[in-house]
mmCIF file of C-alpha atoms in Angstrom:
data_model
loop_
_atom_site.group_PDB
_atom_site.id
_atom_site.type_symbol
_atom_site.label_atom_id
_atom_site.label_comp_id
_atom_site.label_asym_id
_atom_site.label_seq_id
_atom_site.Cartn_x
_atom_site.Cartn_y
_atom_site.Cartn_z
ATOM 1 C CA MET Q 154 148.376 149.431 170.331
ATOM 2 C CA GLY Q 155 150.850 147.251 168.525
ATOM 3 C CA SER Q 156 150.325 145.544 165.328
ATOM 4 C CA ALA Q 157 148.689 142.019 165.351
ATOM 5 C CA ILE Q 158 151.081 139.262 164.566
ATOM 6 C CA SER Q 159 149.760 135.926 163.034
ATOM 7 C CA TYR Q 160 151.580 132.840 164.004
ATOM 8 C CA ALA Q 161 149.964 130.666 161.332
ATOM 9 C CA ALA Q 162 152.534 129.423 158.886
ATOM 10 C CA ALA Q 163 151.967 130.386 155.231
ATOM 11 C CA PRO Q 164 150.966 127.503 152.858
ATOM 12 C CA PRO Q 165 153.707 126.106 150.826
ATOM 13 C CA SER Q 166 153.725 127.303 147.253
ATOM 14 C CA LEU Q 167 153.317 124.835 144.453
ATOM 15 C CA PRO Q 168 155.879 124.549 141.821
ATOM 16 C CA PRO Q 169 154.970 126.274 138.564
ATOM 17 C CA SER Q 170 154.690 122.996 136.710
ATOM 18 C CA GLN Q 171 151.942 121.803 139.104
ATOM 19 C CA GLY Q 172 150.036 124.879 139.968
ATOM 20 C CA ASN Q 173 147.627 124.768 136.922
ATOM 21 C CA HIS Q 174 147.122 120.917 136.670
ATOM 22 C CA PRO Q 175 144.684 118.747 138.635
ATOM 23 C CA VAL Q 176 146.107 116.483 141.266
ATOM 24 C CA GLY Q 177 144.903 112.877 141.707
ATOM 25 C CA LEU Q 178 143.897 110.066 139.387
ATOM 26 C CA GLY Q 179 143.190 112.432 136.552
ATOM 27 C CA VAL Q 180 146.888 112.957 136.215
ATOM 28 C CA VAL Q 181 147.744 109.267 136.009
ATOM 29 C CA LEU Q 182 144.814 107.889 134.033
ATOM 30 C CA PRO Q 183 144.382 109.152 130.539
ATOM 31 C CA THR Q 184 140.977 110.483 129.497
ATOM 32 C CA LYS Q 185 138.850 108.297 127.220
ATOM 33 C CA LYS Q 186 138.291 109.879 123.854
ATOM 34 C CA GLU Q 187 135.012 109.006 122.181
ATOM 35 C CA ASP Q 188 135.139 108.507 118.400
ATOM 36 C CA LYS Q 189 132.788 110.912 116.651
ATOM 37 C CA VAL Q 190 130.366 109.260 114.189
ATOM 38 C CA ASP Q 191 130.299 110.607 110.698
ATOM 39 C CA TRP Q 192 126.544 110.251 110.042
ATOM 40 C CA MET Q 193 127.079 111.364 106.382
ATOM 41 C CA ASN Q 194 129.627 108.610 105.740
ATOM 42 C CA LEU Q 195 128.081 105.348 107.113
ATOM 43 C CA PRO Q 196 129.154 101.954 105.694
ATOM 44 C CA CYS Q 197 127.194 100.264 102.913
ATOM 45 C CA PRO Q 198 125.165 97.360 104.418
ATOM 46 C CA LEU Q 199 124.947 93.768 103.072
ATOM 47 C CA PRO Q 200 122.173 92.963 100.648
ATOM 48 C CA PHE Q 201 118.749 92.288 102.365
ATOM 49 C CA GLU Q 202 118.863 88.589 101.341
ATOM 50 C CA GLU Q 203 122.366 88.109 102.842
ATOM 51 C CA ILE Q 204 121.961 89.626 106.309
ATOM 52 C CA GLN Q 205 122.342 86.150 107.873
ATOM 53 C CA ARG Q 206 125.443 85.392 105.787
ATOM 54 C CA GLU Q 207 127.696 84.288 108.743
ATOM 55 C CA ALA Q 208 125.051 82.164 110.377
ATOM 56 C CA PHE Q 209 124.208 80.527 107.068
ATOM 57 C CA MET Q 210 127.800 79.700 106.385
ATOM 58 C CA SER Q 211 128.263 78.061 109.786
ATOM 59 C CA LEU Q 212 124.970 76.307 110.255
ATOM 60 C CA LYS Q 213 123.979 75.288 106.784
ATOM 61 C CA PRO Q 214 126.895 73.706 104.869
ATOM 62 C CA GLU Q 215 126.120 71.737 101.664
ATOM 63 C CA LEU Q 216 125.404 68.382 103.192
ATOM 64 C CA PHE Q 217 125.029 65.424 100.817
ATOM 65 C CA GLU Q 218 124.691 61.573 100.927
ATOM 66 C CA GLY Q 219 126.813 59.246 98.744
ATOM 67 C CA LEU Q 220 129.781 60.017 96.550
ATOM 68 C CA ARG Q 221 130.570 63.349 94.874
ATOM 69 C CA PHE Q 222 133.503 64.243 92.634
ATOM 70 C CA ASP Q 223 134.058 67.758 91.246
ATOM 71 C CA PHE Q 224 136.709 68.816 88.778
ATOM 72 C CA THR Q 225 137.302 72.281 87.499
ATOM 73 C CA LYS Q 226 139.720 73.172 84.711
ATOM 74 C CA GLY Q 227 140.647 76.761 83.872
ATOM 75 C CA LEU Q 228 141.213 77.415 80.242
ATOM 76 C CA ASN Q 229 142.313 81.045 80.789
ATOM 77 C CA GLN Q 230 141.941 83.731 83.381
ATOM 78 C CA LYS Q 231 138.280 84.277 82.646
ATOM 79 C CA PHE Q 232 136.890 80.966 81.312
ATOM 80 C CA SER Q 233 136.811 77.482 83.001
ATOM 81 C CA LEU Q 234 134.958 74.217 82.646
ATOM 82 C CA SER Q 235 133.685 71.978 85.347
ATOM 83 C CA HIS Q 236 132.676 68.303 85.648
ATOM 84 C CA SER Q 237 130.770 66.843 88.579
ATOM 85 C CA VAL Q 238 129.756 63.251 89.244
ATOM 86 C CA PHE Q 239 127.262 62.300 92.016
ATOM 87 C CA MET Q 240 126.143 58.861 93.167
ATOM 88 C CA GLY Q 241 123.770 58.522 96.134
ATOM 89 C CA SER Q 242 120.179 58.256 97.068
ATOM 90 C CA MET Q 243 117.127 60.489 96.785
ATOM 91 C CA GLU Q 244 114.227 60.670 99.220
ATOM 92 C CA ILE Q 245 110.728 60.310 97.856
ATOM 93 C CA PRO Q 246 107.508 61.362 99.514
ATOM 94 C CA SER Q 247 105.742 58.655 101.482
ATOM 95 C CA PRO Q 248 102.398 58.713 103.258
ATOM 96 C CA ALA Q 249 103.976 56.750 106.109
ATOM 97 C CA LEU Q 250 106.419 58.155 108.538
ATOM 98 C CA ASP Q 251 109.344 56.085 107.337
ATOM 99 C CA ILE Q 252 111.864 57.375 104.924
ATOM 100 C CA LYS Q 253 112.034 55.846 101.456
ATOM 101 C CA LYS Q 254 115.167 56.314 99.370
ATOM 102 C CA VAL Q 255 115.775 55.577 95.719
ATOM 103 C CA PRO Q 256 119.344 55.182 94.351
ATOM 104 C CA THR Q 257 120.248 57.910 91.870
ATOM 105 C CA ALA Q 258 123.243 59.120 89.955
ATOM 106 C CA HIS Q 259 123.885 61.990 87.581
ATOM 107 C CA TYR Q 260 126.673 63.829 85.723
ATOM 108 C CA GLU Q 261 126.879 67.596 85.570
ATOM 109 C CA PHE Q 262 128.697 69.695 83.008
ATOM 110 C CA GLY Q 263 129.376 73.364 83.636
ATOM 111 C CA ALA Q 264 130.941 76.383 82.064
ATOM 112 C CA ASN Q 265 131.976 79.538 83.908
ATOM 113 C CA PHE Q 266 132.983 82.976 82.598
ATOM 114 C CA LEU Q 267 134.208 85.424 85.283
ATOM 115 C CA ASP Q 268 134.928 88.983 84.524
ATOM 116 C CA PRO Q 269 134.941 92.050 86.844
ATOM 117 C CA LYS Q 270 131.821 93.348 85.048
ATOM 118 C CA LEU Q 271 130.137 90.079 83.906
ATOM 119 C CA MET Q 272 129.643 86.658 85.404
ATOM 120 C CA LEU Q 273 128.147 83.741 83.504
ATOM 121 C CA ILE Q 274 127.607 80.381 85.105
ATOM 122 C CA GLY Q 275 125.766 77.458 83.377
ATOM 123 C CA ARG Q 276 125.123 73.848 84.467
ATOM 124 C CA VAL Q 277 123.641 70.927 82.464
ATOM 125 C CA LEU Q 278 122.571 67.647 84.133
ATOM 126 C CA THR Q 279 121.972 64.320 82.557
ATOM 127 C CA ASP Q 280 118.379 64.327 83.880
ATOM 128 C CA GLY Q 281 117.566 67.246 81.667
ATOM 129 C CA ARG Q 282 117.894 70.117 84.109
ATOM 130 C CA LEU Q 283 119.582 73.345 83.140
ATOM 131 C CA ASN Q 284 120.728 76.030 85.661
ATOM 132 C CA ALA Q 285 121.965 79.377 84.534
ATOM 133 C CA ARG Q 286 123.212 82.390 86.550
ATOM 134 C CA VAL Q 287 124.120 85.828 85.180
ATOM 135 C CA LYS Q 288 125.447 88.886 86.934
ATOM 136 C CA CYS Q 289 126.088 92.032 84.896
ATOM 137 C CA ASP Q 290 127.236 95.438 86.241
ATOM 138 C CA LEU Q 291 125.303 97.918 84.282
ATOM 139 C CA THR Q 292 126.892 100.868 86.072
ATOM 140 C CA ASP Q 293 129.188 101.274 89.085
ATOM 141 C CA ASN Q 294 126.135 101.192 91.282
ATOM 142 C CA LEU Q 295 123.479 99.267 89.340
ATOM 143 C CA SER Q 296 123.702 95.450 88.575
ATOM 144 C CA LEU Q 297 121.413 92.883 87.015
ATOM 145 C CA LYS Q 298 121.134 89.345 88.231
ATOM 146 C CA VAL Q 299 119.374 86.476 86.385
ATOM 147 C CA ASN Q 300 118.768 83.048 87.842
ATOM 148 C CA ALA Q 301 117.035 80.436 85.753
ATOM 149 C CA GLN Q 302 116.221 76.686 86.123
ATOM 150 C CA LEU Q 303 114.635 74.711 83.309
ATOM 151 C CA THR Q 304 113.400 71.133 83.660
ATOM 152 C CA ASN Q 305 111.459 68.516 81.638
ATOM 153 C CA GLU Q 306 108.740 68.428 84.268
ATOM 154 C CA PRO Q 307 105.884 70.814 83.746
ATOM 155 C CA HIS Q 308 105.423 73.765 86.074
ATOM 156 C CA PHE Q 309 108.865 73.265 87.725
ATOM 157 C CA SER Q 310 110.909 75.678 85.563
ATOM 158 C CA GLN Q 311 111.779 78.964 87.394
ATOM 159 C CA GLY Q 312 113.222 82.314 86.461
ATOM 160 C CA MET Q 313 114.103 85.396 88.476
ATOM 161 C CA PHE Q 314 115.319 88.865 87.406
ATOM 162 C CA THR Q 315 116.839 91.065 90.074
ATOM 163 C CA PHE Q 316 117.997 94.717 89.777
ATOM 164 C CA ASP Q 317 120.361 95.604 92.622
ATOM 165 C CA TYR Q 318 121.282 99.206 93.294
ATOM 166 C CA LYS Q 319 124.163 99.935 95.780
ATOM 167 C CA GLY Q 320 124.307 103.378 97.415
ATOM 168 C CA SER Q 321 126.838 104.862 99.736
ATOM 169 C CA ASP Q 322 124.993 103.723 102.913
ATOM 170 C CA PHE Q 323 121.983 101.743 101.551
ATOM 171 C CA ARG Q 324 121.049 99.015 99.123
ATOM 172 C CA THR Q 325 117.735 98.342 97.340
ATOM 173 C CA GLN Q 326 116.491 95.553 95.018
ATOM 174 C CA PHE Q 327 113.605 94.961 92.622
ATOM 175 C CA GLN Q 328 112.754 91.426 91.656
ATOM 176 C CA MET Q 329 110.507 89.826 88.973
ATOM 177 C CA GLY Q 330 109.870 86.165 88.508
ATOM 178 C CA ASN Q 331 107.550 83.604 87.005
ATOM 179 C CA ASN Q 332 104.154 82.994 88.440
ATOM 180 C CA ALA Q 333 103.691 86.785 88.407
ATOM 181 C CA PHE Q 334 106.093 87.343 91.339
ATOM 182 C CA TYR Q 335 107.141 90.848 92.130
ATOM 183 C CA GLY Q 336 109.245 91.926 95.108
ATOM 184 C CA ALA Q 337 111.280 94.813 96.456
ATOM 185 C CA ASN Q 338 113.573 95.357 99.464
ATOM 186 C CA TYR Q 339 115.532 98.186 101.015
ATOM 187 C CA ILE Q 340 118.147 98.196 103.742
ATOM 188 C CA GLN Q 341 119.710 101.333 105.350
ATOM 189 C CA SER Q 342 122.674 101.754 107.675
ATOM 190 C CA VAL Q 343 121.461 103.857 110.626
ATOM 191 C CA THR Q 344 124.700 103.685 112.699
ATOM 192 C CA PRO Q 345 128.186 102.150 111.890
ATOM 193 C CA ASN Q 346 127.055 98.841 113.356
ATOM 194 C CA LEU Q 347 123.263 98.781 112.905
ATOM 195 C CA SER Q 348 121.288 98.508 109.736
ATOM 196 C CA LEU Q 349 117.468 98.189 109.269
ATOM 197 C CA GLY Q 350 115.541 97.034 106.215
ATOM 198 C CA SER Q 351 112.145 96.054 104.864
ATOM 199 C CA GLU Q 352 110.735 94.006 101.984
ATOM 200 C CA ILE Q 353 107.408 93.554 100.205
ATOM 201 C CA PHE Q 354 106.358 90.914 97.708
ATOM 202 C CA TRP Q 355 103.326 89.977 95.535
ATOM 203 C CA LEU Q 356 102.690 86.500 94.109
ATOM 204 C CA GLY Q 357 100.032 86.955 91.498
ATOM 205 C CA HIS Q 358 99.623 83.345 90.665
ATOM 206 C CA GLN Q 359 98.430 82.559 94.228
ATOM 207 C CA ARG Q 360 97.177 86.117 94.903
ATOM 208 C CA LYS Q 361 99.270 86.442 98.057
ATOM 209 C CA SER Q 362 101.235 89.387 99.303
ATOM 210 C CA GLY Q 363 103.470 90.053 102.322
ATOM 211 C CA ILE Q 364 105.809 92.441 104.025
ATOM 212 C CA GLY Q 365 108.814 91.892 106.206
ATOM 213 C CA PHE Q 366 111.263 93.795 108.418
ATOM 214 C CA ALA Q 367 114.896 92.977 109.213
ATOM 215 C CA ALA Q 368 117.669 94.281 111.558
ATOM 216 C CA ARG Q 369 121.394 93.462 111.657
ATOM 217 C CA TYR Q 370 123.859 94.575 114.321
ATOM 218 C CA ASN Q 371 127.513 93.564 113.784
ATOM 219 C CA THR Q 372 130.855 94.295 115.455
ATOM 220 C CA ASP Q 373 134.357 92.837 115.069
ATOM 221 C CA LYS Q 374 133.367 90.024 117.404
ATOM 222 C CA MET Q 375 129.658 89.305 116.771
ATOM 223 C CA VAL Q 376 126.820 89.515 114.404
ATOM 224 C CA ALA Q 377 123.143 89.513 115.481
ATOM 225 C CA THR Q 378 120.155 89.514 113.087
ATOM 226 C CA GLY Q 379 116.432 89.366 113.332
ATOM 227 C CA GLN Q 380 113.608 89.048 110.661
ATOM 228 C CA VAL Q 381 109.873 89.025 110.967
ATOM 229 C CA ALA Q 382 107.246 88.807 108.159
ATOM 230 C CA SER Q 383 103.572 89.140 107.832
ATOM 231 C CA THR Q 384 103.401 85.401 106.746
ATOM 232 C CA GLY Q 385 104.086 84.562 110.371
ATOM 233 C CA VAL Q 386 107.741 83.713 110.213
ATOM 234 C CA LEU Q 387 110.194 84.881 112.795
ATOM 235 C CA ALA Q 388 113.924 84.296 112.368
ATOM 236 C CA LEU Q 389 116.773 85.169 114.713
ATOM 237 C CA SER Q 390 120.480 84.407 114.443
ATOM 238 C CA TYR Q 391 123.607 85.191 116.467
ATOM 239 C CA VAL Q 392 127.306 84.581 115.626
ATOM 240 C CA GLN Q 393 130.096 84.946 118.146
ATOM 241 C CA LYS Q 394 133.668 85.134 116.847
ATOM 242 C CA VAL Q 395 135.674 83.477 119.658
ATOM 243 C CA SER Q 396 139.000 83.829 117.882
ATOM 244 C CA GLU Q 397 140.362 84.175 114.389
ATOM 245 C CA LYS Q 398 139.800 80.505 113.818
ATOM 246 C CA VAL Q 399 136.666 79.646 115.893
ATOM 247 C CA SER Q 400 133.196 80.871 115.640
ATOM 248 C CA LEU Q 401 129.990 79.929 117.376
ATOM 249 C CA ALA Q 402 126.568 80.362 115.837
ATOM 250 C CA SER Q 403 122.919 79.844 116.781
ATOM 251 C CA ASP Q 404 119.548 80.397 115.169
ATOM 252 C CA PHE Q 405 115.869 80.338 115.934
ATOM 253 C CA MET Q 406 112.959 79.901 113.582
ATOM 254 C CA TYR Q 407 109.288 80.102 114.403
ATOM 255 C CA ASN Q 408 106.369 79.634 111.956
ATOM 256 C CA GLN Q 409 103.052 80.878 113.264
ATOM 257 C CA MET Q 410 100.945 79.108 110.611
ATOM 258 C CA THR Q 411 102.458 75.656 111.029
ATOM 259 C CA ARG Q 412 103.398 76.166 114.769
ATOM 260 C CA ASP Q 413 106.912 74.813 113.985
ATOM 261 C CA VAL Q 414 109.709 75.989 116.282
ATOM 262 C CA THR Q 415 113.321 75.146 115.463
ATOM 263 C CA ALA Q 416 116.511 76.211 117.103
ATOM 264 C CA SER Q 417 120.015 75.091 116.378
ATOM 265 C CA PHE Q 418 123.590 75.596 117.727
ATOM 266 C CA GLY Q 419 126.699 75.120 115.689
ATOM 267 C CA TYR Q 420 130.424 75.858 115.361
ATOM 268 C CA ASP Q 421 132.859 76.796 112.616
ATOM 269 C CA TYR Q 422 136.452 75.816 113.173
ATOM 270 C CA ILE Q 423 139.099 76.827 110.639
ATOM 271 C CA LEU Q 424 142.463 75.044 110.795
ATOM 272 C CA ARG Q 425 145.511 75.583 108.675
ATOM 273 C CA GLN Q 426 144.605 72.630 106.358
ATOM 274 C CA CYS Q 427 140.908 72.086 107.077
ATOM 275 C CA ARG Q 428 137.571 73.634 107.951
ATOM 276 C CA LEU Q 429 135.148 71.854 110.278
ATOM 277 C CA ARG Q 430 131.566 72.860 110.654
ATOM 278 C CA GLY Q 431 128.796 71.177 112.736
ATOM 279 C CA LYS Q 432 125.543 71.794 114.434
ATOM 280 C CA ILE Q 433 122.763 70.182 116.498
ATOM 281 C CA ASP Q 434 119.150 71.363 116.337
ATOM 282 C CA SER Q 435 116.095 71.055 118.612
ATOM 283 C CA ASN Q 436 114.748 68.013 116.645
ATOM 284 C CA GLY Q 437 117.855 66.046 117.646
ATOM 285 C CA VAL Q 438 119.549 66.151 114.271
ATOM 286 C CA VAL Q 439 123.320 66.202 114.419
ATOM 287 C CA SER Q 440 125.345 67.093 111.336
ATOM 288 C CA SER Q 441 128.959 67.687 110.506
ATOM 289 C CA PHE Q 442 130.860 68.869 107.423
ATOM 290 C CA LEU Q 443 134.631 68.539 106.967
ATOM 291 C CA GLU Q 444 136.780 70.106 104.197
ATOM 292 C CA GLU Q 445 140.385 68.878 104.210
ATOM 293 C CA ARG Q 446 142.958 70.456 101.925
ATOM 294 C CA LEU Q 447 145.235 67.659 100.721
ATOM 295 C CA ASN Q 448 147.241 69.692 98.259
ATOM 296 C CA MET Q 449 147.090 72.812 96.166
ATOM 297 C CA GLY Q 450 143.717 72.575 94.434
ATOM 298 C CA VAL Q 451 142.819 69.237 95.865
ATOM 299 C CA ASN Q 452 140.202 69.054 98.808
ATOM 300 C CA PHE Q 453 138.725 66.038 100.458
ATOM 301 C CA ILE Q 454 135.137 66.338 101.797
ATOM 302 C CA LEU Q 455 133.250 64.342 104.523
ATOM 303 C CA SER Q 456 129.552 64.897 105.310
ATOM 304 C CA ALA Q 457 127.373 63.306 108.033
ATOM 305 C CA GLU Q 458 123.891 63.923 109.178
ATOM 306 C CA LEU Q 459 122.210 61.774 111.971
ATOM 307 C CA ASP Q 460 118.486 61.930 112.684
ATOM 308 C CA HIS Q 461 117.865 59.462 115.557
ATOM 309 C CA ARG Q 462 114.190 60.247 115.802
ATOM 310 C CA LYS Q 463 113.412 59.306 112.205
ATOM 311 C CA LYS Q 464 116.234 56.738 112.037
ATOM 312 C CA ASP Q 465 117.647 58.583 108.990
ATOM 313 C CA TYR Q 466 121.361 58.492 108.677
ATOM 314 C CA LYS Q 467 123.240 60.189 105.826
ATOM 315 C CA PHE Q 468 126.955 59.879 105.132
ATOM 316 C CA GLY Q 469 128.858 61.169 102.124
ATOM 317 C CA PHE Q 470 132.400 61.669 100.984
ATOM 318 C CA GLY Q 471 133.862 63.477 97.965
ATOM 319 C CA MET Q 472 136.773 65.240 96.476
ATOM 320 C CA THR Q 473 137.218 68.498 94.561
ATOM 321 C CA VAL Q 474 140.020 69.096 92.151
ATOM 322 C CA GLY Q 475 140.773 72.582 90.794
ATOM 323 C CA GLU Q 476 140.125 76.026 92.049
#
């Protein structure tokens, strides 16, 4: 018997450069590399009291009614003096639903000392009020903050001491104030974008205590925060960065004890020479705040707040000179 002959053609051999590599989309599309998280080198979070910083800056500008003029003169690189004049109206409590306003005016003198390790800020008003702020860095990680307000009216003076310790991936604070107030908070970064915190306080004068929890999640494009406390307060905020100049913000506040619910939506638009912020809330209150840069160190300010339900309309304009 003869040998069997196969008529099947032999498969073509692949070139050496292709024989050991996959064929298909894996060759064309690059593989996605996942960044490894260094859990021992997480970023340091913001202080517990500032986790809503972005929403606060966008939704709660310093609105005012009347005329305001601020002047700041720097004497040297660390020391400066400030003068402020305000003329407007002040709302007084009324048993009726209507708003009663009383004309008021005051002058404010201030002194500022700014140093990398020490900050001293003082304000004196013609109505007898004295405001003082101190921030001293005791070490590279530990700082002391003091806020005080003294008035001629009894039981209205306030003082607060805060010790702030900053770790590599956490922050903690201890506070002491008048009326036997004691408080402490702690916030920890658990991922590069998520931080969780908690706070407790004791108000000895009223014999009340409470505990609260907070969470903050932030990326390059958004910031979301949430806070809940045993006092029945729930606060949520969200800030979306649309572009380098435009940000949209919203917040939600619920108070279980008073059954008050408030939500607001606002915007923050930064132009080359001005910054425009505005919002509208669930009570129908519309507000806007404009800061226009006229020249180096000279800013023009416009403020407006409209409450159609209460028929309360507030308009203000001012100017700030100096940096």
